[in-house]
Amino acid sequence: MPDDVEFGPQYDAGTTVLGPLNRPPDRPTSGPSGGSANGVGYKGVVSIHAEHPFLTPEPDRDPIRRARGRLNAPVTIWASGSERDRAGLTVSSMIIAEGDPGEVIGLVNPESSLGESIADAGTVAISVLGGQHRQIADVFAGVTPSPGGKFRTGRWGQTEWGPVAEGAPAWIGARLLDGEPERAGWALLVRARIEKVVLADLTEADQALGYLRGRYQFPSW
């Protein structure tokens, strides 16, 4: 990370709570023999079902969404603005197009504040997340609460393109191309010209953060 990026104080929002899309369906919510995971026993019988309690019934599942879920996707934070005007969102639907200049293209939830922030600022900072950023990913996806705002979780440095996450394996600064973002399906298609790329030194112990079929993956770099 370059020396000209200063990071704010660390704030821990607490233990990450996995939402319905992230909790493995076969993960028990209590310990063996009807006891809780922390060793406190319960009276009576506790049933543990193999099926996810919030899983959409098979006939009602969107085949397009299911096909997308079978693509091993990156996990990134797209952020824009500064100070109180900062906005950010966890984004997995993105591609980087090589060229001179290169471009980055992403799909953003139109109901999020990020689209408006990018339009106002004209720039976006994209943090590629590593395995240690799982909690940040959940917060910016709206799965885990963050008292005081999303940017109170983790440490963030301000750049001329927007906020970047400390310890990101890579981050990209990009400028929005002229014109309003187009629609792609239900999403906003954001297309920006890459102006800055910063790569961190990685070791064999470092892990990437991926997303596949509603679960995080932690492949080695």
mmCIF file of C-alpha atoms in Angstrom:
data_model
loop_
_atom_site.group_PDB
_atom_site.id
_atom_site.type_symbol
_atom_site.label_atom_id
_atom_site.label_comp_id
_atom_site.label_asym_id
_atom_site.label_seq_id
_atom_site.Cartn_x
_atom_site.Cartn_y
_atom_site.Cartn_z
ATOM 1 C CA MET A 1 0.000 0.000 0.000
ATOM 2 C CA PRO A 2 1.508 3.395 -0.931
ATOM 3 C CA ASP A 3 2.682 5.739 1.815
ATOM 4 C CA ASP A 4 0.290 8.494 0.737
ATOM 5 C CA VAL A 5 -2.779 6.497 1.812
ATOM 6 C CA GLU A 6 -3.604 7.042 5.485
ATOM 7 C CA PHE A 7 -5.931 4.682 7.289
ATOM 8 C CA GLY A 8 -8.419 5.571 10.000
ATOM 9 C CA PRO A 9 -8.764 3.869 13.378
ATOM 10 C CA GLN A 10 -9.707 0.218 13.606
ATOM 11 C CA TYR A 11 -13.269 -0.543 14.670
ATOM 12 C CA ASP A 12 -14.488 -4.058 15.344
ATOM 13 C CA ALA A 13 -18.229 -4.474 14.908
ATOM 14 C CA GLY A 14 -18.105 -7.809 16.695
ATOM 15 C CA THR A 15 -18.394 -11.382 15.606
ATOM 16 C CA THR A 16 -19.500 -11.879 12.043
ATOM 17 C CA VAL A 17 -23.043 -13.188 11.800
ATOM 18 C CA LEU A 18 -23.693 -15.130 8.636
ATOM 19 C CA GLY A 19 -26.936 -14.447 6.848
ATOM 20 C CA PRO A 20 -29.137 -16.944 5.038
ATOM 21 C CA LEU A 21 -27.068 -16.806 1.846
ATOM 22 C CA ASN A 22 -23.759 -17.357 3.613
ATOM 23 C CA ARG A 23 -24.467 -19.939 6.313
ATOM 24 C CA PRO A 24 -23.710 -23.474 5.090
ATOM 25 C CA PRO A 25 -26.961 -25.479 4.964
ATOM 26 C CA ASP A 26 -25.430 -28.436 6.778
ATOM 27 C CA ARG A 27 -23.921 -26.414 9.594
ATOM 28 C CA PRO A 28 -25.523 -27.250 12.958
ATOM 29 C CA THR A 29 -26.722 -24.388 15.117
ATOM 30 C CA SER A 30 -26.230 -26.282 18.349
ATOM 31 C CA GLY A 31 -23.748 -28.693 19.846
ATOM 32 C CA PRO A 32 -24.012 -32.461 20.059
ATOM 33 C CA SER A 33 -26.697 -34.192 22.097
ATOM 34 C CA GLY A 34 -28.945 -31.156 22.140
ATOM 35 C CA GLY A 35 -26.425 -28.943 23.928
ATOM 36 C CA SER A 36 -25.478 -25.506 22.670
ATOM 37 C CA ALA A 37 -22.188 -24.819 20.954
ATOM 38 C CA ASN A 38 -20.877 -23.085 24.071
ATOM 39 C CA GLY A 39 -21.524 -26.074 26.283
ATOM 40 C CA VAL A 40 -24.721 -24.858 27.956
ATOM 41 C CA GLY A 41 -27.233 -27.713 27.931
ATOM 42 C CA TYR A 42 -30.876 -27.516 27.018
ATOM 43 C CA LYS A 43 -33.736 -29.610 28.303
ATOM 44 C CA GLY A 44 -35.605 -31.736 25.822
ATOM 45 C CA VAL A 45 -34.669 -32.825 22.322
ATOM 46 C CA VAL A 46 -33.191 -30.472 19.742
ATOM 47 C CA SER A 47 -33.591 -31.503 16.107
ATOM 48 C CA ILE A 48 -30.976 -30.566 13.547
ATOM 49 C CA HIS A 49 -32.269 -30.620 9.994
ATOM 50 C CA ALA A 50 -30.025 -31.157 7.006
ATOM 51 C CA GLU A 51 -31.956 -28.628 4.906
ATOM 52 C CA HIS A 52 -31.356 -24.896 5.190
ATOM 53 C CA PRO A 53 -34.372 -23.364 7.020
ATOM 54 C CA PHE A 54 -34.442 -20.312 4.717
ATOM 55 C CA LEU A 55 -33.800 -22.157 1.450
ATOM 56 C CA THR A 56 -36.237 -21.319 -1.350
ATOM 57 C CA PRO A 57 -38.225 -24.397 -2.441
ATOM 58 C CA GLU A 58 -36.811 -26.073 -5.551
ATOM 59 C CA PRO A 59 -39.691 -25.144 -7.945
ATOM 60 C CA ASP A 60 -39.421 -21.455 -6.986
ATOM 61 C CA ARG A 61 -35.677 -21.038 -7.510
ATOM 62 C CA ASP A 62 -34.531 -18.759 -10.334
ATOM 63 C CA PRO A 63 -32.419 -20.842 -12.768
ATOM 64 C CA ILE A 64 -30.462 -17.758 -13.870
ATOM 65 C CA ARG A 65 -29.552 -16.970 -10.274
ATOM 66 C CA ARG A 66 -28.586 -20.604 -9.700
ATOM 67 C CA ALA A 67 -26.362 -20.635 -12.786
ATOM 68 C CA ARG A 68 -24.671 -17.443 -11.593
ATOM 69 C CA GLY A 69 -24.138 -19.056 -8.198
ATOM 70 C CA ARG A 70 -22.094 -21.794 -9.830
ATOM 71 C CA LEU A 71 -19.530 -19.307 -11.086
ATOM 72 C CA ASN A 72 -16.611 -18.921 -8.696
ATOM 73 C CA ALA A 73 -16.761 -15.157 -8.161
ATOM 74 C CA PRO A 74 -14.346 -12.627 -6.651
ATOM 75 C CA VAL A 75 -15.332 -10.572 -3.625
ATOM 76 C CA THR A 76 -14.616 -6.846 -3.870
ATOM 77 C CA ILE A 77 -15.734 -3.607 -2.264
ATOM 78 C CA TRP A 78 -16.662 -0.793 -4.617
ATOM 79 C CA ALA A 79 -16.564 2.542 -2.803
ATOM 80 C CA SER A 80 -16.849 6.193 -3.721
ATOM 81 C CA GLY A 81 -16.981 9.602 -2.083
ATOM 82 C CA SER A 82 -15.233 10.894 1.023
ATOM 83 C CA GLU A 83 -15.959 11.703 4.660
ATOM 84 C CA ARG A 84 -19.717 11.590 5.342
ATOM 85 C CA ASP A 85 -20.518 11.178 1.655
ATOM 86 C CA ARG A 86 -18.787 7.805 1.402
ATOM 87 C CA ALA A 87 -20.758 4.874 0.028
ATOM 88 C CA GLY A 88 -19.701 1.303 -0.598
ATOM 89 C CA LEU A 89 -21.050 -2.071 -1.659
ATOM 90 C CA THR A 90 -19.831 -5.662 -1.886
ATOM 91 C CA VAL A 91 -19.632 -6.545 -5.585
ATOM 92 C CA SER A 92 -18.872 -9.932 -7.144
ATOM 93 C CA SER A 93 -20.212 -9.353 -10.671
ATOM 94 C CA MET A 94 -17.264 -7.548 -12.235
ATOM 95 C CA ILE A 95 -14.645 -7.927 -14.940
ATOM 96 C CA ILE A 96 -11.393 -6.168 -15.776
ATOM 97 C CA ALA A 97 -10.785 -5.465 -19.453
ATOM 98 C CA GLU A 98 -7.113 -5.089 -20.369
ATOM 99 C CA GLY A 99 -6.200 -2.270 -22.710
ATOM 100 C CA ASP A 100 -4.612 1.153 -22.903
ATOM 101 C CA PRO A 101 -6.372 2.380 -20.933
ATOM 102 C CA GLY A 102 -7.904 -0.644 -19.253
ATOM 103 C CA GLU A 103 -11.457 -0.628 -17.998
ATOM 104 C CA VAL A 104 -13.410 -2.168 -15.158
ATOM 105 C CA ILE A 105 -17.069 -3.114 -15.451
ATOM 106 C CA GLY A 106 -19.356 -4.040 -12.584
ATOM 107 C CA LEU A 107 -23.014 -4.661 -11.797
ATOM 108 C CA VAL A 108 -24.329 -2.586 -8.900
ATOM 109 C CA ASN A 109 -27.620 -2.805 -7.049
ATOM 110 C CA PRO A 110 -29.681 0.174 -8.303
ATOM 111 C CA GLU A 111 -31.290 0.564 -4.867
ATOM 112 C CA SER A 112 -27.926 1.061 -3.146
ATOM 113 C CA SER A 113 -26.420 4.464 -2.431
ATOM 114 C CA LEU A 114 -23.266 3.534 -4.338
ATOM 115 C CA GLY A 115 -24.658 4.214 -7.812
ATOM 116 C CA GLU A 116 -25.607 7.770 -6.874
ATOM 117 C CA SER A 117 -22.266 8.318 -5.126
ATOM 118 C CA ILE A 118 -20.287 7.165 -8.173
ATOM 119 C CA ALA A 119 -22.376 9.409 -10.423
ATOM 120 C CA ASP A 120 -21.736 12.410 -8.144
ATOM 121 C CA ALA A 121 -18.014 11.795 -7.609
ATOM 122 C CA GLY A 122 -17.277 10.413 -11.061
ATOM 123 C CA THR A 123 -14.789 7.956 -9.555
ATOM 124 C CA VAL A 124 -14.731 4.596 -7.795
ATOM 125 C CA ALA A 125 -12.137 2.739 -5.711
ATOM 126 C CA ILE A 126 -12.274 -1.059 -5.886
ATOM 127 C CA SER A 127 -10.688 -3.121 -3.103
ATOM 128 C CA VAL A 128 -9.981 -6.764 -3.923
ATOM 129 C CA LEU A 129 -10.596 -8.627 -0.657
ATOM 130 C CA GLY A 130 -8.526 -11.336 0.976
ATOM 131 C CA GLY A 131 -9.556 -14.038 3.417
ATOM 132 C CA GLN A 132 -9.116 -11.674 6.373
ATOM 133 C CA HIS A 133 -11.790 -9.334 4.988
ATOM 134 C CA ARG A 134 -14.754 -11.669 5.368
ATOM 135 C CA GLN A 135 -16.438 -9.477 7.985
ATOM 136 C CA ILE A 136 -16.068 -6.376 5.816
ATOM 137 C CA ALA A 137 -17.647 -8.240 2.909
ATOM 138 C CA ASP A 138 -20.657 -9.181 5.043
ATOM 139 C CA VAL A 139 -21.066 -5.626 6.356
ATOM 140 C CA PHE A 140 -21.012 -4.016 2.905
ATOM 141 C CA ALA A 141 -23.372 -6.692 1.582
ATOM 142 C CA GLY A 142 -25.864 -5.712 4.298
ATOM 143 C CA VAL A 143 -25.654 -9.129 5.984
ATOM 144 C CA THR A 144 -23.930 -7.991 9.191
ATOM 145 C CA PRO A 145 -24.715 -4.735 11.034
ATOM 146 C CA SER A 146 -22.009 -2.156 11.671
ATOM 147 C CA PRO A 147 -22.898 0.338 14.427
ATOM 148 C CA GLY A 148 -22.028 3.840 13.298
ATOM 149 C CA GLY A 149 -21.967 2.976 9.601
ATOM 150 C CA LYS A 150 -20.295 0.515 7.260
ATOM 151 C CA PHE A 151 -16.939 2.270 7.248
ATOM 152 C CA ARG A 152 -16.621 1.807 11.012
ATOM 153 C CA THR A 153 -15.768 -1.838 10.316
ATOM 154 C CA GLY A 154 -12.147 -2.364 9.307
ATOM 155 C CA ARG A 155 -9.680 0.371 8.466
ATOM 156 C CA TRP A 156 -10.020 2.551 5.396
ATOM 157 C CA GLY A 157 -7.690 4.874 3.558
ATOM 158 C CA GLN A 158 -8.914 7.752 1.433
ATOM 159 C CA THR A 159 -7.682 8.120 -2.142
ATOM 160 C CA GLU A 160 -8.692 10.521 -4.883
ATOM 161 C CA TRP A 161 -10.933 7.765 -6.294
ATOM 162 C CA GLY A 162 -12.586 6.783 -3.013
ATOM 163 C CA PRO A 163 -11.965 4.714 0.145
ATOM 164 C CA VAL A 164 -9.813 1.567 0.012
ATOM 165 C CA ALA A 165 -9.593 -1.254 2.561
ATOM 166 C CA GLU A 166 -6.355 -1.667 4.481
ATOM 167 C CA GLY A 167 -4.545 -4.881 3.626
ATOM 168 C CA ALA A 168 -6.333 -5.344 0.306
ATOM 169 C CA PRO A 169 -4.320 -7.657 -1.978
ATOM 170 C CA ALA A 170 -5.003 -5.130 -4.738
ATOM 171 C CA TRP A 171 -7.004 -1.989 -5.290
ATOM 172 C CA ILE A 172 -8.029 -0.092 -8.391
ATOM 173 C CA GLY A 173 -8.823 3.571 -8.882
ATOM 174 C CA ALA A 174 -11.123 4.237 -11.829
ATOM 175 C CA ARG A 175 -13.009 7.118 -13.411
ATOM 176 C CA LEU A 176 -16.566 6.749 -14.664
ATOM 177 C CA LEU A 177 -16.944 6.976 -18.421
ATOM 178 C CA ASP A 178 -19.135 9.748 -19.771
ATOM 179 C CA GLY A 179 -22.861 9.170 -19.683
ATOM 180 C CA GLU A 180 -25.316 7.626 -17.277
ATOM 181 C CA PRO A 181 -24.777 3.986 -16.225
ATOM 182 C CA GLU A 182 -26.826 1.597 -18.333
ATOM 183 C CA ARG A 183 -29.074 -1.187 -17.102
ATOM 184 C CA ALA A 184 -28.091 -4.838 -17.353
ATOM 185 C CA GLY A 185 -31.012 -6.937 -16.216
ATOM 186 C CA TRP A 186 -32.054 -5.480 -12.861
ATOM 187 C CA ALA A 187 -28.617 -4.022 -12.141
ATOM 188 C CA LEU A 188 -26.776 -0.838 -13.021
ATOM 189 C CA LEU A 189 -23.853 -1.507 -15.350
ATOM 190 C CA VAL A 190 -20.990 0.707 -14.178
ATOM 191 C CA ARG A 191 -18.111 1.136 -16.642
ATOM 192 C CA ALA A 192 -15.002 3.037 -15.638
ATOM 193 C CA ARG A 193 -11.527 3.761 -16.998
ATOM 194 C CA ILE A 194 -8.689 2.427 -14.813
ATOM 195 C CA GLU A 195 -6.290 5.154 -13.685
ATOM 196 C CA LYS A 196 -4.466 3.484 -10.789
ATOM 197 C CA VAL A 197 -3.587 -0.076 -9.759
ATOM 198 C CA VAL A 198 -1.839 -0.925 -6.468
ATOM 199 C CA LEU A 199 -0.698 -4.493 -5.801
ATOM 200 C CA ALA A 200 0.326 -5.784 -2.370
ATOM 201 C CA ASP A 201 3.125 -8.282 -1.806
ATOM 202 C CA LEU A 202 1.593 -11.716 -1.251
ATOM 203 C CA THR A 203 2.929 -14.795 0.508
ATOM 204 C CA GLU A 204 1.956 -18.459 0.279
ATOM 205 C CA ALA A 205 0.071 -18.064 3.570
ATOM 206 C CA ASP A 206 -2.230 -15.355 2.187
ATOM 207 C CA GLN A 207 -5.723 -16.374 1.115
ATOM 208 C CA ALA A 208 -8.055 -14.932 -1.465
ATOM 209 C CA LEU A 209 -11.754 -14.422 -0.755
ATOM 210 C CA GLY A 210 -14.102 -16.001 -3.278
ATOM 211 C CA TYR A 211 -17.816 -16.771 -3.408
ATOM 212 C CA LEU A 212 -19.423 -19.923 -4.765
ATOM 213 C CA ARG A 213 -22.991 -21.225 -4.324
ATOM 214 C CA GLY A 214 -23.713 -18.875 -1.437
ATOM 215 C CA ARG A 215 -20.561 -19.675 0.521
ATOM 216 C CA TYR A 216 -17.197 -18.028 0.922
ATOM 217 C CA GLN A 217 -14.150 -19.808 -0.485
ATOM 218 C CA PHE A 218 -10.568 -19.261 0.666
ATOM 219 C CA PRO A 219 -8.211 -20.352 -2.138
ATOM 220 C CA SER A 220 -4.483 -19.684 -1.912
ATOM 221 C CA TRP A 221 -3.027 -17.048 -4.181
#
